[in-house]
Every structure is written in structure tokens, then in C-alpha cells.
Amino acid sequence: MARIIVVTSGKGGVGKTTTSAAISSGLALRGHKTAVIDFDIGLRNLDIVMNCERRVVYDFVNVINGDANLRQALIKDKRVENLYILPASQTRDKDALTVEGVEKVLTDLAADGFEYIICDSPAGIEHGAFMALYFADTAIVVANPEVSSVRDSDRILGILQSKSRRAENGERVEECLLLTRYNPERVAKGEMLAVADVEEILATKLLGVIPESETVLKASNQGVPVIHDATSTAGQAYTDAVARLLGDDVEHRFINMEHKGLFKRLFRRSA
Amino acid sequence: MSIFDYFRNNKKDSASVAKERLQIIVAHERNQRNQPDYLPKLQQELLEVIRKYVDVDQDQVEVALDNNGNCSVLELNITLPDR
Ligand SMILES: Nc1ncnc2c1ncn2[C@@H]1O[C@H](COP(=O)(O)OP(=O)(O)O)[C@@H](O)[C@H]1O
Ligand SMILES: [Mg+2]
């Protein structure tokens, strides 16, 4: 049985694609056969973040329409064993995704031995976002510490609880919160919502906190998912989040401001 | 709480404002989410009936369904124009 994980948020630009690339790479690094699907039909960019844009031949919609089979469309990641990318189509219209079509792709992936299927959702609460979350077992709700983003996350949680297949069957999607672009310094100054505030408002289990980091842009410039950068705080935070997703008990890091010790400060000044 | 926190808390910081706003928005939207699907249509039709008699705007008619334990109350709030 494959575990289907949707990365969703409502709001755009909060870090869904960055997260999908990092989490799928992280799961594969831990030895799990993983597929990551770009549901952002017409606006694909997961292929860019994962540096396989020049290897796209067939896409998700081709597979659904029967123009290609899964094996032809899946792109094998060049960095990690066991990781495959199913790109979105660039031109076709969004309605190309049907419940039956998506279900068939997911079932075929599971039959092919995939253990994890990561669905990178488009922004919004329209058809594409609905298709991405409909079959999910687990939802990673990505939010930024900001009013509009948290509000949209709450709407998505409402949709997961009423419109997903699990909800229709009287079950629950396992929901977890990933707070990204977090800046502990600004939180300490009272300029940014704290992780505890967001957790309290959304009443959702915290999967992780990804700090705001310049290494994320650097990683996407180069097409290397940031989780591969072990020196980056964002990369480390994603590695922790993957461990928690797999059931490990890992303490949260990067939540509090790093107090520079006197020594470090003196050292800095003299250096 | 340090003395610095004390001074800071005198002026409400923007993060606390954000939290308060969010709590209100989210509570309001969750309440709406649990309302039955027929409510908007009911509101529209009520508006049409009321308009036969008085000249009111869309936003002057508010329909809400409140759940109080085992009974629900349909609340209808109409603001009549000044005469
Ligand atoms: N933790 C982070 N720190 C800094 N920038 C980030 C972080 N996460 C995402 N970003 C940046 O935010 C932008 C939007 O991210 P993306 O993953 O494409 O969002 P979405 O898929 O939700 O639209 C990108 O430019 C990305 O580099
Ligand atoms: Mg995206």
C-alpha cells in the first residue's frame, strides 16, 4: 500500500513546490521508493526545482489521456535512487485531470511498488487543488507565518475534512502543519506570528518549521532540492520533517532565536 | 518577563494584532463552513420577498444558522432604511 501525501496550502508562493521537492528527495534518501507528481497543470515548475526540465517528454495529462504509459512519463531523479518525477503538462487545460484518471495513475504507481506518492498541489481551492488532495492519506499543509496564509490553510483544512475521499468514507486525512519561511528574530521582535500562535489557531499537529533561508533560492537556481544542502538550516529542517513523517521522534529546531554567546560575539568582533 | 518585554508590550506589536485578527476571521469562517448549502439561496429569496415591500440592499439582510446543542436557530437580521 502506497501512502499518498498531498502538499497543499490554498495560498500561492508559500513553499509547496520547494517542500514537495525536499520531502520526496528526503523520503528517497531514506530508502523509500517515491514518486512526486506536479498537479500544477499549465504552470509546471517542480521539474525546474528538481533539475529535470530538459528530460520531460510525456507528462501527467498524457498518461491520463492514454497517450503515454507511466513508465514513459516518469523521470528518474539523477541524484537519488528510488525517486521519480511525474511532470505537469505545460499547455493543456486544467480540466484534463479527472477523478478516474488521477485514481488510475495513483493505483498504477502503488502497483509498481511505490511506497510514497507526493502530490504537489497548485494554489487556490479550485479543481487542480481538489484533485491533488482528493486521494490523500496525509496532508502537509504549508503555511507562512502571515494572516492570509494561515487563513487559507484553515480553509484547506476544512476542505480536507469535508471533500476528500477519506472524508466521504467517514475517515480522516492525517493533517499536519509545516510552517515555512519562519524568521525567529522577527518573531522575537513581535513582528511575525510565532509557531505556537499558528499551531493554536489551526489546531493541527506540527510537522516542522522551515526557517527563511537564502539557501532555498540558491538551491532552486541550481535545481538541487535544498534538502541536499546539509549546511543549510532549511535543508536540515526538511530532513527533520521527513524523519517525523516516518514516525521518528525528533525535537523541533530553528524555532528560537539563536543567542550568540559572549564568546562567539567576541570572536566575531576580533575576527 | 524582562523589563524590555514590559516596554514592548505597552505598544501592541503587530504579531499580536495578526493573531487577534486571525482568531476572529477563522472563527467566523468555520461557522459559515458548517452552514447548510441552502442558506445563500434562502437569503436571496428572502431578499426578493422583502424587496417587494421595502427597499433594502443585499448586505442589509443577514441570515445565520446557530447551533445550540440539540436545536438550531435560524436568525434573520434585516436593517431597514431610515424613513
Ligand atoms: N524557507 C524558505 N526560505 C526562503 N525562501 C523560500 C523558502 N521556501 C520557499 N521559498 C521561496 O518562495 C518562493 C515560492 O516557493 P514555491 O515552493 O514555488 O511556492 P508554491 O509552490 O507554494 O507556490 C520561491 O521563490 C522559493 O524559493
Ligand atoms: Mg508550486
XYZ file of C-alpha atoms and ligand atoms in Angstrom:
382
model
C 0.000 0.000 0.000
C 1.379 3.356 -1.018
C 0.987 6.328 1.265
C -0.372 9.316 -0.652
C 0.766 12.679 0.698
C -0.567 15.984 -0.619
C 1.429 19.178 -0.147
C -1.195 21.896 -0.113
C -1.835 25.434 1.160
C -4.540 27.416 -0.585
C -2.277 30.425 -0.961
C 0.367 30.530 -3.680
C 4.061 31.151 -3.216
C 4.268 29.777 0.306
C 6.677 26.928 -0.455
C 4.637 23.928 -1.671
C 6.882 23.076 -4.597
C 10.042 23.647 -2.554
C 8.562 21.328 0.081
C 7.427 18.670 -2.404
C 10.921 18.527 -3.897
C 12.587 18.393 -0.471
C 10.253 15.857 1.125
C 10.209 13.488 -1.849
C 14.014 13.620 -2.075
C 14.255 13.072 1.680
C 11.990 10.016 1.589
C 14.028 8.544 -1.264
C 17.258 9.300 0.609
C 15.827 7.251 3.459
C 15.469 4.367 1.020
C 11.795 4.581 0.125
C 10.631 4.272 -3.448
C 8.952 7.632 -4.015
C 7.099 9.405 -6.815
C 6.374 13.114 -6.846
C 3.583 14.429 -9.065
C 3.182 18.031 -10.218
C -0.550 18.851 -10.186
C 0.003 22.430 -11.313
C -1.296 21.926 -14.844
C -0.292 24.772 -17.136
C 2.236 26.192 -14.670
C 4.632 23.377 -14.008
C 7.753 24.181 -12.053
C 8.580 21.130 -9.997
C 10.714 19.965 -12.940
C 12.770 23.165 -12.645
C 13.268 22.843 -8.902
C 14.376 19.226 -9.430
C 16.511 19.978 -12.471
C 14.816 17.617 -14.904
C 13.085 20.159 -17.172
C 15.120 19.127 -20.184
C 14.186 15.498 -19.770
C 10.414 15.958 -19.904
C 8.950 14.015 -22.803
C 5.498 12.976 -21.631
C 3.503 14.400 -18.746
C 0.754 13.639 -16.241
C -2.025 14.558 -18.680
C -0.503 12.397 -21.448
C -0.696 9.450 -19.053
C -4.280 10.207 -18.040
C -5.316 10.508 -21.702
C -3.539 7.289 -22.590
C -1.057 8.975 -24.958
C 1.801 7.527 -22.935
C 2.206 4.980 -20.199
C 3.526 5.710 -16.729
C 6.954 4.264 -17.361
C 7.436 6.534 -20.363
C 6.392 9.633 -18.432
C 8.175 9.092 -15.111
C 11.549 10.825 -14.931
C 14.183 9.161 -12.800
C 15.987 11.567 -10.497
C 19.695 11.813 -11.176
C 20.700 12.391 -7.581
C 18.780 9.865 -5.529
C 17.924 6.257 -6.217
C 14.245 5.396 -5.914
C 12.948 8.857 -6.824
C 10.742 9.554 -9.843
C 9.075 12.729 -11.037
C 5.812 12.939 -12.973
C 5.732 16.431 -14.511
C 2.619 18.501 -15.133
C 1.718 19.440 -18.678
C 2.529 22.953 -19.700
C -0.215 23.721 -22.155
C -3.353 21.722 -21.616
C -6.314 22.915 -19.678
C -6.816 22.113 -16.025
C -9.942 20.040 -16.555
C -7.777 17.361 -18.113
C -7.442 15.958 -14.594
C -10.366 13.701 -13.783
C -11.056 11.791 -10.600
C -10.907 8.484 -12.509
C -7.750 9.460 -14.370
C -5.901 10.542 -11.241
C -7.056 7.456 -9.368
C -5.720 5.187 -12.095
C -2.294 6.840 -12.049
C -2.117 6.537 -8.259
C -3.204 2.890 -8.280
C -0.721 2.063 -11.035
C 2.101 3.725 -9.090
C 1.187 1.725 -5.997
C 1.094 -1.477 -8.050
C 4.526 -0.584 -9.371
C 5.913 -0.707 -5.829
C 5.963 2.967 -4.965
C 5.771 3.424 -1.188
C 5.225 7.183 -1.142
C 3.412 9.396 -3.629
C 3.826 13.120 -3.082
C 1.241 15.360 -4.754
C 2.420 18.944 -5.285
C -0.796 20.964 -5.299
C -1.401 24.139 -7.280
C -2.515 27.243 -5.384
C -6.168 28.024 -4.909
C -9.118 25.889 -3.935
C -10.260 25.089 -7.468
C -10.234 21.900 -9.487
C -6.458 21.290 -9.570
C -6.037 21.735 -5.820
C -9.041 19.499 -5.220
C -7.642 16.767 -7.492
C -4.304 16.904 -5.653
C -5.879 16.399 -2.233
C -8.805 14.132 -3.035
C -6.993 10.792 -2.619
C -4.606 11.859 0.150
C -3.902 9.753 3.228
C -1.783 12.522 4.699
C -1.849 16.257 4.064
C 1.102 18.523 4.641
C -0.463 21.943 4.969
C 2.212 24.507 4.166
C 1.762 27.921 5.750
C 3.797 31.066 6.203
C 3.532 32.994 9.487
C 1.218 35.555 7.958
C -2.519 36.294 8.285
C -3.676 35.487 4.746
C -1.644 32.293 4.525
C -2.894 30.922 7.859
C -6.450 31.782 6.924
C -6.125 29.925 3.612
C -4.626 26.951 5.434
C -7.689 26.822 7.618
C -9.900 26.754 4.524
C -7.863 23.911 3.065
C -8.194 22.004 6.354
C -11.955 22.462 6.055
C -11.903 21.039 2.520
C -9.771 18.077 3.611
C -12.287 17.374 6.349
C -15.327 17.506 4.078
C -14.429 16.917 0.424
C -11.585 14.372 0.395
C -12.279 10.749 -0.351
C -11.386 9.832 3.196
C -13.920 12.361 4.484
C -16.554 10.922 2.149
C -15.848 7.486 3.620
C -16.169 8.809 7.153
C -12.411 8.666 7.738
C -9.913 11.410 8.356
C -6.961 12.596 6.350
C -3.955 12.771 8.636
C -3.237 16.502 8.689
C -0.015 18.161 9.654
C 1.284 21.689 9.557
C 4.564 22.781 8.009
C 5.388 26.382 8.807
C 7.878 27.727 6.280
C 9.822 30.958 5.776
C 9.981 31.346 9.541
C 12.161 34.055 10.973
C 12.810 33.633 14.728
C 14.430 37.078 15.003
C 11.323 38.799 13.718
C 9.140 36.633 15.953
C 11.239 37.724 18.952
C 10.676 41.345 17.957
C 6.931 40.813 17.774
C 6.879 41.370 14.041
C 5.870 37.870 12.989
C 3.360 35.300 14.211
C 5.031 32.697 16.420
C 4.786 28.998 15.643
C 2.764 28.464 18.848
C 0.191 31.022 17.672
C -0.269 29.334 14.309
C -0.494 25.910 15.940
C -3.114 27.200 18.354
C -5.232 28.808 15.643
C -5.136 25.861 13.255
C -5.172 23.177 15.981
C -3.059 20.945 13.773
C -0.065 18.770 14.609
C 3.243 20.435 13.733
C 5.379 18.536 11.228
C 8.136 21.105 11.185
C 9.294 24.674 10.970
C 11.425 25.628 7.976
C 13.381 28.816 8.558
C 13.561 31.560 5.962
C 16.868 30.933 4.289
C 18.818 32.266 1.334
C 19.928 28.748 0.540
C 16.400 27.948 -0.749
C 16.689 30.331 -3.677
C 20.241 29.209 -4.302
C 19.055 25.614 -4.380
C 16.236 26.346 -6.817
C 18.596 28.380 -9.020
C 20.750 25.288 -9.313
C 17.951 22.749 -9.464
C 19.112 20.925 -6.352
C 16.374 20.364 -3.757
C 17.507 22.203 -0.610
C 17.425 19.026 1.480
C 20.689 18.022 -0.228
C 22.405 21.035 1.348
C 23.377 19.709 4.767
C 24.870 23.058 5.783
C 21.567 24.878 5.227
C 19.204 25.317 8.180
C 16.259 24.906 5.784
C 17.793 21.677 4.478
C 18.289 20.353 7.999
C 14.741 21.329 8.965
C 13.395 19.395 5.961
C 15.478 16.349 6.931
C 13.911 16.502 10.404
C 10.433 16.832 8.906
C 10.976 13.735 6.756
C 12.077 11.811 9.857
C 8.908 12.862 11.694
C 6.812 11.867 8.692
C 8.384 8.413 9.019
C 7.476 8.291 12.698
C 10.794 9.290 14.265
C 10.642 11.418 17.367
C 12.761 14.434 16.501
C 12.882 17.617 18.522
C 11.971 20.847 16.718
C 14.870 23.130 15.850
C 15.194 26.629 14.368
C 12.180 27.890 16.319
C 14.003 30.134 18.739
C 16.426 32.900 18.087
C 19.979 31.739 18.247
C 21.529 33.615 21.138
C 25.034 34.342 20.205
C 27.176 33.578 23.231
C 29.576 36.149 24.575
C 32.490 34.133 23.293
C 31.074 33.875 19.824
C 30.397 37.593 19.808
C 33.878 38.478 20.996
C 35.310 36.079 18.500
C 33.239 37.607 15.713
C 34.348 41.067 16.605
C 38.023 40.186 16.639
C 37.781 38.008 13.590
C 9.275 38.749 31.829
C 12.155 41.114 31.384
C 11.905 44.853 31.619
C 12.340 45.030 27.867
C 9.284 42.867 27.320
C 7.364 45.206 29.575
C 8.159 48.200 27.442
C 7.442 46.315 24.298
C 4.064 45.135 25.460
C 2.934 48.674 26.153
C 2.531 49.147 22.473
C 0.756 46.173 20.997
C 3.119 44.576 18.498
C 1.979 43.665 15.000
C 2.229 39.917 15.620
C -0.377 40.140 18.410
C -2.630 42.162 16.131
C -2.207 39.468 13.453
C -3.107 36.739 15.928
C -6.247 38.513 17.117
C -7.404 39.198 13.566
C -6.804 35.593 12.612
C -8.741 34.230 15.554
C -11.762 36.301 14.548
C -11.565 35.507 10.813
C -11.065 31.798 11.365
C -13.890 31.512 13.890
C -16.228 33.337 11.505
C -15.279 31.210 8.504
C -15.511 27.932 10.400
C -19.009 28.885 11.462
C -20.018 29.623 7.865
C -18.459 26.392 6.682
C -20.821 24.387 8.859
C -23.890 26.068 7.476
C -26.179 24.146 5.161
C -25.812 24.678 1.405
C -29.305 26.106 1.031
C -28.546 29.164 3.132
C -27.305 31.508 0.356
C -30.339 30.690 -1.790
C -32.656 31.144 1.167
C -31.046 34.507 1.772
C -31.518 35.518 -1.870
C -35.170 34.535 -1.936
C -35.882 36.245 1.367
C -34.269 39.368 -0.008
C -36.580 39.272 -3.017
C -39.643 38.959 -0.823
C -38.547 41.781 1.444
C -37.799 43.995 -1.546
C -41.420 43.806 -2.579
C -42.188 45.906 0.467
C -39.078 47.831 1.432
C -36.022 48.970 -0.440
C -33.099 47.114 1.120
C -29.624 46.242 -0.086
C -28.014 42.810 -0.254
C -25.830 43.476 2.770
C -28.742 44.640 4.874
C -30.120 41.141 5.131
C -28.174 38.687 7.229
C -29.119 35.058 7.590
C -27.328 32.842 10.084
C -27.910 29.426 11.491
C -26.798 28.904 15.071
C -26.471 25.510 16.610
C -27.291 25.444 20.299
C -26.878 21.881 21.413
C -29.797 19.906 20.046
C -31.712 22.737 18.419
C -30.818 25.164 15.657
C -31.924 28.761 15.447
C -32.345 30.492 12.125
C -31.532 34.112 12.728
C -32.761 36.735 10.297
C -31.426 40.255 10.620
C -32.814 42.968 8.393
C -31.678 46.543 8.640
C -34.467 48.797 7.390
C -33.541 52.075 5.737
C -34.161 55.373 7.540
C -37.507 56.880 6.812
N 12.260 28.537 3.589
C 12.376 29.419 2.589
N 13.259 30.451 2.678
C 13.383 31.342 1.671
N 12.675 31.309 0.538
C 11.769 30.305 0.370
C 11.572 29.319 1.393
N 10.611 28.459 0.941
C 10.245 28.878 -0.284
N 10.924 29.992 -0.636
C 10.809 30.751 -1.901
O 9.470 31.139 -2.078
C 9.092 31.127 -3.439
C 7.844 30.281 -3.647
O 8.124 28.938 -3.331
P 7.378 27.720 -4.032
O 7.882 26.479 -3.399
O 7.453 27.827 -5.514
O 5.883 28.020 -3.552
P 4.475 27.418 -4.059
O 4.757 26.115 -4.739
O 3.682 27.271 -2.803
O 3.888 28.437 -4.977
C 10.298 30.587 -4.206
O 10.990 31.664 -4.766
C 11.131 29.908 -3.135
O 12.498 29.945 -3.454
Mg 4.134 25.383 -6.700
